[in-house]
PDB file of C-alpha atoms in Angstrom:
ATOM      1  CA  UNK A   1       1.151  27.432  29.541  1.00 48.00           C
ATOM      2  CA  UNK A   2      -2.410  26.337  28.708  1.00 50.00           C
ATOM      3  CA  UNK A   3      -4.226  22.876  29.309  1.00 46.00           C
ATOM      4  CA  UNK A   4      -4.693  21.459  26.338  1.00 46.00           C
ATOM      5  CA  UNK A   5      -1.138  23.079  24.968  1.00 45.00           C
ATOM      6  CA  UNK A   6       0.770  21.218  28.563  1.00 45.00           C
ATOM      7  CA  UNK A   7      -1.594  18.335  27.251  1.00 43.00           C
ATOM      8  CA  UNK A   8      -0.287  18.176  23.608  1.00 47.00           C
ATOM      9  CA  UNK A   9       3.331  18.262  24.931  1.00 43.00           C
ATOM     10  CA  UNK A  10       3.376  15.471  27.000  1.00 47.00           C
ATOM     11  CA  UNK A  11       1.855  13.294  24.196  1.00 48.00           C
ATOM     12  CA  UNK A  12       4.380  15.035  21.905  1.00 43.00           C
ATOM     13  CA  UNK A  13       7.774  14.165  25.170  1.00 42.00           C
ATOM     14  CA  UNK A  14       5.913  10.760  25.415  1.00 46.00           C
ATOM     15  CA  UNK A  15       5.883  10.187  21.356  1.00 45.00           C
ATOM     16  CA  UNK A  16       9.764  10.878  21.394  1.00 43.00           C
ATOM     17  CA  UNK A  17      10.682   8.222  23.732  1.00 41.00           C
ATOM     18  CA  UNK A  18       9.198   6.775  21.086  1.00 39.00           C
ATOM     19  CA  UNK A  19      10.060   8.058  18.360  1.00 41.00           C
ATOM     20  CA  UNK A  20      12.420   4.153  17.026  1.00 38.00           C
ATOM     21  CA  UNK A  21       9.327   2.950  16.527  1.00 38.00           C
ATOM     22  CA  UNK A  22       7.239   5.220  16.035  1.00 39.00           C
ATOM     23  CA  UNK A  23      10.090   4.891  12.418  1.00 41.00           C
ATOM     24  CA  UNK A  24       8.049   0.750  11.931  1.00 39.00           C
ATOM     25  CA  UNK A  25       5.021   1.402  13.661  1.00 36.00           C
ATOM     26  CA  UNK A  26       3.913   4.244  11.414  1.00 39.00           C
ATOM     27  CA  UNK A  27       5.496   5.104   8.515  1.00 38.00           C
ATOM     28  CA  UNK A  28       6.905   1.969   7.597  1.00 41.00           C
ATOM     29  CA  UNK A  29       4.459  -0.535   8.637  1.00 41.00           C
ATOM     30  CA  UNK A  30       1.842   2.764   6.760  1.00 39.00           C
ATOM     31  CA  UNK A  31      -0.060  -0.850   5.548  1.00 39.00           C
ATOM     32  CA  UNK A  32      -1.146  -1.333   8.087  1.00 34.00           C
ATOM     33  CA  UNK A  33      -3.522   1.301   7.968  1.00 32.00           C
ATOM     34  CA  UNK A  34      -6.711   0.375   5.809  1.00 34.00           C
ATOM     35  CA  UNK A  35      -7.059   3.592   3.420  1.00 39.00           C
ATOM     36  CA  UNK A  36      -3.418   3.156   2.644  1.00 39.00           C
ATOM     37  CA  UNK A  37      -3.317   0.082   0.773  1.00 40.00           C
ATOM     38  CA  UNK A  38      -5.082   1.372  -1.964  1.00 37.00           C
ATOM     39  CA  UNK A  39      -1.889   2.713  -2.103  1.00 38.00           C
ATOM     40  CA  UNK A  40       0.789  -0.288  -3.315  1.00 42.00           C
ATOM     41  CA  UNK A  41      -2.653  -2.750  -4.496  1.00 39.00           C
ATOM     42  CA  UNK A  42      -4.964   0.120  -6.871  1.00 40.00           C
ATOM     43  CA  UNK A  43      -2.757   0.626  -9.893  1.00 42.00           C
ATOM     44  CA  UNK A  44      -1.874  -2.759 -11.522  1.00 44.00           C
ATOM     45  CA  UNK A  45       1.487  -3.748 -12.464  1.00 45.00           C
ATOM     46  CA  UNK A  46       1.214  -3.387 -16.770  1.00 43.00           C
ATOM     47  CA  UNK A  47       2.338  -7.073 -17.713  1.00 42.00           C
ATOM     48  CA  UNK A  48      -0.640  -8.176 -15.253  1.00 50.00           C
ATOM     49  CA  UNK A  49      -2.786  -5.885 -16.135  1.00 49.00           C
ATOM     50  CA  UNK A  50      -4.545  -6.788 -20.009  1.00 51.00           C
ATOM     51  CA  UNK A  51      -3.833  -9.396 -22.241  1.00 49.00           C
ATOM     52  CA  UNK A  52      -0.987  -8.637 -24.976  1.00 50.00           C
ATOM     53  CA  UNK A  53      -1.260  -6.682 -27.300  1.00 48.00           C
ATOM     54  CA  UNK A  54      -1.169  -9.175 -29.872  1.00 61.00           C
ATOM     55  CA  UNK A  55      -4.596 -10.486 -28.720  1.00 69.00           C
ATOM     56  CA  UNK A  56      -7.902  -9.750 -30.500  1.00 87.00           C
ATOM     57  CA  UNK A  57      -9.925  -7.929 -27.127  1.00 91.00           C
ATOM     58  CA  UNK A  58     -13.799  -9.153 -27.626  1.00 95.00           C
ATOM     59  CA  UNK A  59     -15.286  -5.481 -26.406  1.00 97.00           C
ATOM     60  CA  UNK A  60     -16.083  -6.711 -22.760  1.00 97.00           C
ATOM     61  CA  UNK A  61     -12.070  -7.261 -22.428  1.00 96.00           C
ATOM     62  CA  UNK A  62     -11.699  -3.779 -23.835  1.00 97.00           C
ATOM     63  CA  UNK A  63     -14.526  -2.651 -21.061  1.00 98.00           C
ATOM     64  CA  UNK A  64     -12.323  -4.759 -18.564  1.00 98.00           C
ATOM     65  CA  UNK A  65      -8.745  -2.636 -19.818  1.00 97.00           C
ATOM     66  CA  UNK A  66     -10.423   0.388 -19.909  1.00 98.00           C
ATOM     67  CA  UNK A  67     -11.850  -0.369 -16.136  1.00 98.00           C
ATOM     68  CA  UNK A  68      -8.652  -0.898 -15.272  1.00 97.00           C
ATOM     69  CA  UNK A  69      -7.049   2.393 -16.207  1.00 97.00           C
ATOM     70  CA  UNK A  70     -10.248   4.057 -14.358  1.00 98.00           C
ATOM     71  CA  UNK A  71      -8.591   1.385 -10.747  1.00 97.00           C
ATOM     72  CA  UNK A  72      -5.302   3.449 -11.209  1.00 94.00           C
ATOM     73  CA  UNK A  73      -6.715   6.155 -11.502  1.00 92.00           C
ATOM     74  CA  UNK A  74      -9.388   6.072  -8.080  1.00 91.00           C
ATOM     75  CA  UNK A  75     -12.380   5.624  -9.982  1.00 96.00           C
ATOM     76  CA  UNK A  76     -13.821   3.531  -7.904  1.00 97.00           C
ATOM     77  CA  UNK A  77     -17.425   3.710  -9.171  1.00 98.00           C
ATOM     78  CA  UNK A  78     -16.779   4.282 -12.131  1.00 98.00           C
ATOM     79  CA  UNK A  79     -14.310   0.845 -11.896  1.00 98.00           C
ATOM     80  CA  UNK A  80     -17.969  -1.037 -10.822  1.00 98.00           C
ATOM     81  CA  UNK A  81     -19.649   0.323 -13.783  1.00 98.00           C
ATOM     82  CA  UNK A  82     -17.591   0.547 -16.375  1.00 98.00           C
ATOM     83  CA  UNK A  83     -16.505  -4.040 -15.323  1.00 98.00           C
ATOM     84  CA  UNK A  84     -20.162  -4.155 -15.060  1.00 98.00           C
ATOM     85  CA  UNK A  85     -20.746  -3.135 -18.479  1.00 98.00           C
ATOM     86  CA  UNK A  86     -18.380  -5.520 -19.227  1.00 98.00           C
ATOM     87  CA  UNK A  87     -19.920  -8.561 -16.980  1.00 98.00           C
ATOM     88  CA  UNK A  88     -23.523  -7.645 -18.934  1.00 98.00           C
ATOM     89  CA  UNK A  89     -22.361  -8.772 -22.344  1.00 98.00           C
ATOM     90  CA  UNK A  90     -19.875 -11.174 -20.856  1.00 97.00           C
ATOM     91  CA  UNK A  91     -21.551 -13.290 -17.611  1.00 98.00           C
ATOM     92  CA  UNK A  92     -18.350 -14.772 -16.731  1.00 97.00           C
ATOM     93  CA  UNK A  93     -15.660 -12.481 -17.870  1.00 98.00           C
ATOM     94  CA  UNK A  94     -13.154 -13.164 -15.055  1.00 98.00           C
ATOM     95  CA  UNK A  95     -11.465  -9.599 -15.734  1.00 98.00           C
ATOM     96  CA  UNK A  96     -14.294  -7.912 -14.796  1.00 98.00           C
ATOM     97  CA  UNK A  97     -14.721  -9.912 -11.586  1.00 98.00           C
ATOM     98  CA  UNK A  98     -11.097  -8.667 -10.940  1.00 98.00           C
ATOM     99  CA  UNK A  99     -11.796  -5.371 -11.605  1.00 98.00           C
ATOM    100  CA  UNK A 100     -14.313  -5.149  -9.326  1.00 98.00           C
ATOM    101  CA  UNK A 101     -12.923  -6.511  -6.396  1.00 98.00           C
ATOM    102  CA  UNK A 102     -10.316  -4.178  -6.505  1.00 98.00           C
ATOM    103  CA  UNK A 103     -12.463  -1.511  -6.877  1.00 98.00           C
ATOM    104  CA  UNK A 104     -13.700  -3.149  -3.322  1.00 98.00           C
ATOM    105  CA  UNK A 105     -10.429  -2.372  -2.102  1.00 97.00           C
ATOM    106  CA  UNK A 106     -10.346   1.199  -3.190  1.00 95.00           C
ATOM    107  CA  UNK A 107     -13.779   1.477  -1.677  1.00 95.00           C
ATOM    108  CA  UNK A 108     -12.201  -0.409   1.728  1.00 93.00           C
ATOM    109  CA  UNK A 109     -15.505  -2.380   1.524  1.00 97.00           C
ATOM    110  CA  UNK A 110     -13.258  -6.056   1.656  1.00 98.00           C
ATOM    111  CA  UNK A 111     -15.608  -8.792   2.031  1.00 98.00           C
ATOM    112  CA  UNK A 112     -17.443  -7.720  -1.192  1.00 98.00           C
ATOM    113  CA  UNK A 113     -13.858  -7.577  -2.537  1.00 98.00           C
ATOM    114  CA  UNK A 114     -12.467 -10.893  -2.050  1.00 98.00           C
ATOM    115  CA  UNK A 115     -16.650 -12.531  -2.851  1.00 98.00           C
ATOM    116  CA  UNK A 116     -15.930 -10.889  -6.232  1.00 98.00           C
ATOM    117  CA  UNK A 117     -12.530 -12.070  -6.477  1.00 98.00           C
ATOM    118  CA  UNK A 118     -13.719 -15.652  -5.660  1.00 98.00           C
ATOM    119  CA  UNK A 119     -15.590 -15.289  -8.617  1.00 98.00           C
ATOM    120  CA  UNK A 120     -12.293 -15.573 -10.659  1.00 98.00           C
ATOM    121  CA  UNK A 121     -10.419 -17.848  -8.519  1.00 98.00           C
ATOM    122  CA  UNK A 122     -13.282 -20.373  -9.359  1.00 97.00           C
ATOM    123  CA  UNK A 123     -13.321 -20.874 -12.573  1.00 97.00           C
ATOM    124  CA  UNK A 124     -11.510 -23.369 -13.982  1.00 94.00           C
ATOM    125  CA  UNK A 125      -9.523 -24.267 -16.331  1.00 93.00           C
ATOM    126  CA  UNK A 126      -5.745 -23.260 -18.263  1.00 91.00           C
ATOM    127  CA  UNK A 127      -6.455 -21.228 -20.655  1.00 93.00           C
ATOM    128  CA  UNK A 128      -3.552 -18.717 -20.404  1.00 94.00           C
ATOM    129  CA  UNK A 129      -5.956 -15.292 -19.584  1.00 94.00           C
ATOM    130  CA  UNK A 130      -7.767 -16.521 -17.092  1.00 96.00           C
ATOM    131  CA  UNK A 131      -4.641 -18.076 -15.761  1.00 96.00           C
ATOM    132  CA  UNK A 132      -3.537 -14.614 -15.738  1.00 97.00           C
ATOM    133  CA  UNK A 133      -6.813 -13.226 -14.205  1.00 97.00           C
ATOM    134  CA  UNK A 134      -6.758 -15.792 -11.101  1.00 98.00           C
ATOM    135  CA  UNK A 135      -3.541 -14.726 -10.682  1.00 98.00           C
ATOM    136  CA  UNK A 136      -4.487 -11.391 -10.465  1.00 98.00           C
ATOM    137  CA  UNK A 137      -7.883 -12.696  -8.201  1.00 98.00           C
ATOM    138  CA  UNK A 138      -5.657 -14.678  -5.433  1.00 98.00           C
ATOM    139  CA  UNK A 139      -3.138 -11.430  -5.213  1.00 98.00           C
ATOM    140  CA  UNK A 140      -5.209  -8.324  -4.558  1.00 98.00           C
ATOM    141  CA  UNK A 141      -7.540 -10.791  -2.607  1.00 98.00           C
ATOM    142  CA  UNK A 142      -4.184 -11.292  -0.354  1.00 98.00           C
ATOM    143  CA  UNK A 143      -4.769  -7.373  -0.269  1.00 98.00           C
ATOM    144  CA  UNK A 144      -8.073  -7.695   1.275  1.00 98.00           C
ATOM    145  CA  UNK A 145      -7.492 -10.744   3.705  1.00 98.00           C
ATOM    146  CA  UNK A 146      -4.211  -8.687   4.374  1.00 98.00           C
ATOM    147  CA  UNK A 147      -6.561  -5.586   6.150  1.00 96.00           C
ATOM    148  CA  UNK A 148      -8.816  -7.930   7.104  1.00 97.00           C
ATOM    149  CA  UNK A 149      -6.522  -8.054  10.282  1.00 97.00           C
ATOM    150  CA  UNK A 150      -5.764 -11.947   8.558  1.00 98.00           C
ATOM    151  CA  UNK A 151      -1.802 -12.192   8.169  1.00 98.00           C
ATOM    152  CA  UNK A 152      -1.364 -15.834   6.646  1.00 98.00           C
ATOM    153  CA  UNK A 153      -4.610 -16.531   4.949  1.00 98.00           C
ATOM    154  CA  UNK A 154      -3.298 -12.816   3.193  1.00 98.00           C
ATOM    155  CA  UNK A 155       0.467 -15.043   2.743  1.00 98.00           C
ATOM    156  CA  UNK A 156      -1.664 -17.906   1.423  1.00 98.00           C
ATOM    157  CA  UNK A 157      -3.668 -15.806  -1.463  1.00 98.00           C
ATOM    158  CA  UNK A 158      -0.402 -14.223  -2.541  1.00 98.00           C
ATOM    159  CA  UNK A 159       1.674 -17.823  -2.036  1.00 98.00           C
ATOM    160  CA  UNK A 160      -1.293 -19.668  -4.381  1.00 98.00           C
ATOM    161  CA  UNK A 161      -1.352 -16.371  -7.414  1.00 98.00           C
ATOM    162  CA  UNK A 162       2.207 -18.166  -7.517  1.00 98.00           C
ATOM    163  CA  UNK A 163       1.021 -21.439  -8.179  1.00 97.00           C
ATOM    164  CA  UNK A 164      -0.358 -19.343 -11.573  1.00 97.00           C
ATOM    165  CA  UNK A 165       1.630 -17.364 -11.992  1.00 96.00           C
ATOM    166  CA  UNK A 166       4.912 -17.723 -10.428  1.00 96.00           C
ATOM    167  CA  UNK A 167       6.612 -14.430 -11.411  1.00 97.00           C
ATOM    168  CA  UNK A 168       3.598 -12.668 -10.707  1.00 98.00           C
ATOM    169  CA  UNK A 169       6.157  -9.444  -8.813  1.00 98.00           C
ATOM    170  CA  UNK A 170       3.126  -8.178  -6.918  1.00 98.00           C
ATOM    171  CA  UNK A 171       2.437 -11.227  -5.648  1.00 98.00           C
ATOM    172  CA  UNK A 172       5.212 -11.615  -4.690  1.00 98.00           C
ATOM    173  CA  UNK A 173       5.165  -7.686  -3.154  1.00 98.00           C
ATOM    174  CA  UNK A 174       1.957  -8.027  -1.356  1.00 98.00           C
ATOM    175  CA  UNK A 175       3.287 -11.584  -0.458  1.00 98.00           C
ATOM    176  CA  UNK A 176       6.226  -9.757   1.522  1.00 98.00           C
ATOM    177  CA  UNK A 177       4.158  -7.250   2.568  1.00 98.00           C
ATOM    178  CA  UNK A 178       1.939  -9.855   5.247  1.00 98.00           C
ATOM    179  CA  UNK A 179       5.225 -10.685   6.379  1.00 98.00           C
ATOM    180  CA  UNK A 180       6.432  -8.029   7.576  1.00 98.00           C
ATOM    181  CA  UNK A 181       2.395  -7.290   9.624  1.00 98.00           C
ATOM    182  CA  UNK A 182       4.398 -11.100  11.285  1.00 98.00           C
ATOM    183  CA  UNK A 183       6.981  -9.998  11.940  1.00 98.00           C
ATOM    184  CA  UNK A 184       9.132 -12.706   9.337  1.00 98.00           C
ATOM    185  CA  UNK A 185      12.050  -9.684   8.143  1.00 98.00           C
ATOM    186  CA  UNK A 186      13.510 -12.451   6.335  1.00 98.00           C
ATOM    187  CA  UNK A 187      10.958 -14.152   3.713  1.00 98.00           C
ATOM    188  CA  UNK A 188       9.255 -10.587   3.598  1.00 98.00           C
ATOM    189  CA  UNK A 189      13.038  -9.819   1.876  1.00 98.00           C
ATOM    190  CA  UNK A 190      13.137 -12.849  -0.062  1.00 98.00           C
ATOM    191  CA  UNK A 191      10.021 -11.964  -0.920  1.00 98.00           C
ATOM    192  CA  UNK A 192      10.588  -8.622  -2.404  1.00 98.00           C
ATOM    193  CA  UNK A 193      13.791  -9.837  -3.408  1.00 98.00           C
ATOM    194  CA  UNK A 194      11.237 -12.587  -5.995  1.00 98.00           C
ATOM    195  CA  UNK A 195       9.213  -9.293  -6.855  1.00 98.00           C
ATOM    196  CA  UNK A 196      12.677  -7.256  -8.099  1.00 98.00           C
ATOM    197  CA  UNK A 197      14.040 -10.249 -10.122  1.00 98.00           C
ATOM    198  CA  UNK A 198      11.027 -10.356 -11.829  1.00 98.00           C
ATOM    199  CA  UNK A 199      10.296  -6.069 -12.274  1.00 98.00           C
ATOM    200  CA  UNK A 200      13.453  -4.559 -11.698  1.00 97.00           C
ATOM    201  CA  UNK A 201      12.126  -1.571 -10.897  1.00 98.00           C
ATOM    202  CA  UNK A 202       9.386  -2.148  -8.952  1.00 98.00           C
ATOM    203  CA  UNK A 203      10.500   0.966  -6.875  1.00 98.00           C
ATOM    204  CA  UNK A 204       7.460  -0.015  -3.990  1.00 98.00           C
ATOM    205  CA  UNK A 205       9.173  -2.961  -3.416  1.00 98.00           C
ATOM    206  CA  UNK A 206      12.559  -1.627  -2.580  1.00 98.00           C
ATOM    207  CA  UNK A 207      10.061   0.497  -0.301  1.00 98.00           C
ATOM    208  CA  UNK A 208       9.407  -2.180   1.611  1.00 98.00           C
ATOM    209  CA  UNK A 209      12.490  -4.411   0.889  1.00 98.00           C
ATOM    210  CA  UNK A 210      14.113  -1.141   3.770  1.00 98.00           C
ATOM    211  CA  UNK A 211      10.429  -1.607   5.951  1.00 98.00           C
ATOM    212  CA  UNK A 212      12.000  -5.372   6.381  1.00 98.00           C
ATOM    213  CA  UNK A 213      15.678  -3.858   6.704  1.00 98.00           C
ATOM    214  CA  UNK A 214      14.412  -1.375   9.453  1.00 97.00           C
ATOM    215  CA  UNK A 215      12.955  -3.947  11.288  1.00 97.00           C
ATOM    216  CA  UNK A 216      15.854  -5.957  11.292  1.00 97.00           C
ATOM    217  CA  UNK A 217      18.486  -2.853  12.927  1.00 97.00           C
ATOM    218  CA  UNK A 218      19.841  -2.840   9.288  1.00 98.00           C
ATOM    219  CA  UNK A 219      18.644   1.317   9.141  1.00 97.00           C
ATOM    220  CA  UNK A 220      22.068   1.543   6.576  1.00 97.00           C
ATOM    221  CA  UNK A 221      20.424  -0.409   3.773  1.00 98.00           C
ATOM    222  CA  UNK A 222      16.807   0.160   4.653  1.00 98.00           C
ATOM    223  CA  UNK A 223      17.926   3.790   3.646  1.00 98.00           C
ATOM    224  CA  UNK A 224      19.491   2.758   0.502  1.00 98.00           C
ATOM    225  CA  UNK A 225      16.159   1.310  -0.357  1.00 98.00           C
ATOM    226  CA  UNK A 226      13.763   4.136  -0.136  1.00 98.00           C
ATOM    227  CA  UNK A 227      16.040   6.343  -1.432  1.00 98.00           C
ATOM    228  CA  UNK A 228      16.519   3.630  -5.085  1.00 98.00           C
ATOM    229  CA  UNK A 229      12.873   3.460  -4.331  1.00 98.00           C
ATOM    230  CA  UNK A 230      13.196   7.002  -5.156  1.00 98.00           C
ATOM    231  CA  UNK A 231      15.476   7.305  -8.233  1.00 98.00           C
ATOM    232  CA  UNK A 232      12.633   4.495  -9.777  1.00 98.00           C
ATOM    233  CA  UNK A 233       9.397   6.909  -9.072  1.00 97.00           C
ATOM    234  CA  UNK A 234      10.438  10.307  -7.602  1.00 96.00           C
ATOM    235  CA  UNK A 235       6.740  10.745  -6.357  1.00 95.00           C
ATOM    236  CA  UNK A 236       6.157   7.485  -4.652  1.00 97.00           C
ATOM    237  CA  UNK A 237       4.626   8.961  -0.756  1.00 96.00           C
ATOM    238  CA  UNK A 238       5.471   6.552   1.131  1.00 96.00           C
ATOM    239  CA  UNK A 239       8.989   5.682   0.242  1.00 98.00           C
ATOM    240  CA  UNK A 240      10.197   9.816   1.023  1.00 97.00           C
ATOM    241  CA  UNK A 241       6.894   9.403   3.923  1.00 96.00           C
ATOM    242  CA  UNK A 242       9.547   6.200   4.929  1.00 97.00           C
ATOM    243  CA  UNK A 243      12.926   8.451   4.804  1.00 98.00           C
ATOM    244  CA  UNK A 244      11.976  11.031   6.134  1.00 96.00           C
ATOM    245  CA  UNK A 245      11.102   8.587   9.714  1.00 94.00           C
ATOM    246  CA  UNK A 246      14.362   7.479   8.589  1.00 96.00           C
ATOM    247  CA  UNK A 247      15.914  10.858   8.442  1.00 96.00           C
ATOM    248  CA  UNK A 248      14.221  11.831  12.268  1.00 94.00           C
ATOM    249  CA  UNK A 249      15.582   8.435  13.853  1.00 93.00           C
ATOM    250  CA  UNK A 250      18.921   9.782  13.432  1.00 94.00           C
ATOM    251  CA  UNK A 251      17.745  12.768  14.436  1.00 94.00           C
ATOM    252  CA  UNK A 252      18.196  14.962  10.977  1.00 96.00           C
ATOM    253  CA  UNK A 253      14.635  17.152  11.694  1.00 95.00           C
ATOM    254  CA  UNK A 254      15.945  18.888   8.436  1.00 95.00           C
ATOM    255  CA  UNK A 255      15.769  16.305   5.923  1.00 96.00           C
ATOM    256  CA  UNK A 256      13.237  14.668   7.601  1.00 96.00           C
ATOM    257  CA  UNK A 257      10.850  17.203   6.848  1.00 96.00           C
ATOM    258  CA  UNK A 258      11.966  17.889   3.804  1.00 97.00           C
ATOM    259  CA  UNK A 259      11.232  13.901   2.962  1.00 97.00           C
ATOM    260  CA  UNK A 260       7.080  14.559   4.378  1.00 96.00           C
ATOM    261  CA  UNK A 261       6.663  18.477   2.321  1.00 96.00           C
ATOM    262  CA  UNK A 262       8.542  16.428  -0.611  1.00 97.00           C
ATOM    263  CA  UNK A 263       4.992  13.204   0.469  1.00 97.00           C
ATOM    264  CA  UNK A 264       2.424  15.399   1.483  1.00 96.00           C
ATOM    265  CA  UNK A 265       3.785  17.291  -2.218  1.00 96.00           C
ATOM    266  CA  UNK A 266       2.843  14.685  -4.166  1.00 95.00           C
ATOM    267  CA  UNK A 267      -0.224  13.229  -1.701  1.00 94.00           C
ATOM    268  CA  UNK A 268      -2.266  16.392  -0.824  1.00 93.00           C
ATOM    269  CA  UNK A 269      -5.007  13.706  -0.047  1.00 90.00           C
ATOM    270  CA  UNK A 270      -2.974  10.814   1.719  1.00 92.00           C
ATOM    271  CA  UNK A 271      -4.379  11.238   5.471  1.00 94.00           C
ATOM    272  CA  UNK A 272      -0.831   9.214   6.665  1.00 94.00           C
ATOM    273  CA  UNK A 273       1.303  11.757   4.513  1.00 94.00           C
ATOM    274  CA  UNK A 274      -0.064  14.562   7.061  1.00 95.00           C
ATOM    275  CA  UNK A 275       0.482  12.604  10.072  1.00 95.00           C
ATOM    276  CA  UNK A 276       4.038  11.842   9.450  1.00 94.00           C
ATOM    277  CA  UNK A 277       4.065  15.396   8.592  1.00 95.00           C
ATOM    278  CA  UNK A 278       2.597  16.532  12.160  1.00 95.00           C
ATOM    279  CA  UNK A 279       4.751  13.423  14.282  1.00 93.00           C
ATOM    280  CA  UNK A 280       8.523  14.762  12.969  1.00 93.00           C
ATOM    281  CA  UNK A 281       6.947  18.954  13.888  1.00 93.00           C
ATOM    282  CA  UNK A 282       6.186  17.300  16.952  1.00 92.00           C
ATOM    283  CA  UNK A 283       9.128  15.484  17.466  1.00 90.00           C
ATOM    284  CA  UNK A 284      10.372  19.348  16.691  1.00 90.00           C
ATOM    285  CA  UNK A 285       7.898  21.119  19.082  1.00 90.00           C
ATOM    286  CA  UNK A 286       6.000  22.809  16.868  1.00 92.00           C
ATOM    287  CA  UNK A 287       3.384  21.842  18.142  1.00 93.00           C
ATOM    288  CA  UNK A 288       1.396  24.375  15.903  1.00 94.00           C
ATOM    289  CA  UNK A 289       2.080  22.969  12.582  1.00 94.00           C
ATOM    290  CA  UNK A 290       2.025  19.697  13.939  1.00 94.00           C
ATOM    291  CA  UNK A 291      -1.819  20.357  14.733  1.00 95.00           C
ATOM    292  CA  UNK A 292      -2.902  22.129  11.884  1.00 96.00           C
ATOM    293  CA  UNK A 293      -1.240  18.640  10.151  1.00 95.00           C
ATOM    294  CA  UNK A 294      -3.397  16.595  11.813  1.00 95.00           C
ATOM    295  CA  UNK A 295      -7.063  18.898  11.618  1.00 95.00           C
ATOM    296  CA  UNK A 296      -6.333  18.600   7.567  1.00 96.00           C
ATOM    297  CA  UNK A 297      -5.712  15.358   7.719  1.00 95.00           C
ATOM    298  CA  UNK A 298      -9.090  14.305   9.823  1.00 95.00           C
ATOM    299  CA  UNK A 299     -10.642  16.448   8.153  1.00 94.00           C
ATOM    300  CA  UNK A 300      -9.650  14.731   4.585  1.00 93.00           C
ATOM    301  CA  UNK A 301     -10.670  11.077   7.236  1.00 90.00           C
ATOM    302  CA  UNK A 302     -11.921  11.649   9.967  1.00 92.00           C
ATOM    303  CA  UNK A 303     -12.231   8.035  10.525  1.00 89.00           C
ATOM    304  CA  UNK A 304      -8.887   8.097  10.701  1.00 90.00           C
ATOM    305  CA  UNK A 305      -6.747   5.692  13.061  1.00 89.00           C
ATOM    306  CA  UNK A 306      -3.874   7.253  13.240  1.00 91.00           C
ATOM    307  CA  UNK A 307      -5.226  10.685  13.251  1.00 91.00           C
ATOM    308  CA  UNK A 308      -7.392   9.585  15.973  1.00 89.00           C
ATOM    309  CA  UNK A 309      -4.095   8.112  17.998  1.00 88.00           C
ATOM    310  CA  UNK A 310      -1.816  11.964  17.924  1.00 84.00           C
ATOM    311  CA  UNK A 311      -5.077  13.922  18.446  1.00 76.00           C
TER     312      UNK A 311
END
């Protein structure tokens, strides 16, 4: 066997010995990889994103609505430009600062994002619309802090969001994600339950709750939560990745590959999905396909940590 393939084979054998662990630290705890955070933080919920329909919007507020739609489509630079236009009309528009922060989160510029969110959280007053924007600012500030590895600060920021708006389902969810990073699985389950209570069809919260149950060793409930997430949103790539990892842990590589194939199909620009499929291919000793997925992931993002590790 050629030396390079022999080394690759040894890496795969090592990976197989730790497959149960990787289920948690790879696909399950995918949030620890900076680029994947965008998936769960970029698209604002309609409940939290914009003023109520009956409110007459100012030109600046209409631009904020437009920026949030651009964020939903990962158009970070365009969202920044649109938010700047809103600020040119209303220099203290809290929603525009939040939109800028969210776009900067998407661009992996977390310090700059936090600075934008702080411009909203610093604004005083109890105007209902300002409360919503302030809650959004604290919630998405939590995402930035999480990505910086400041998990306790992320939990606290999400808590402040809930003080502003106690049914802010994203804040409950983001708090759960940070709890998982601290291995506080019971608290994560409690937070995801609250997120689901605030938004019954919140697919990402079900998927994240599955992560917490997996952390507690309850694979049956973890699988049930991934199934529920996919019932609610069939194209939720991260739930497909997590369910695929659970199937792999049970030794069902056929179902695992089916889920990972679908994850790559619905999220073709996700290096994370490619890396997870490469891992499953590796378990099955299909080193050619595994290597091809790793190369494809690195082509999408040459600095992607998981791909560099697996290579």
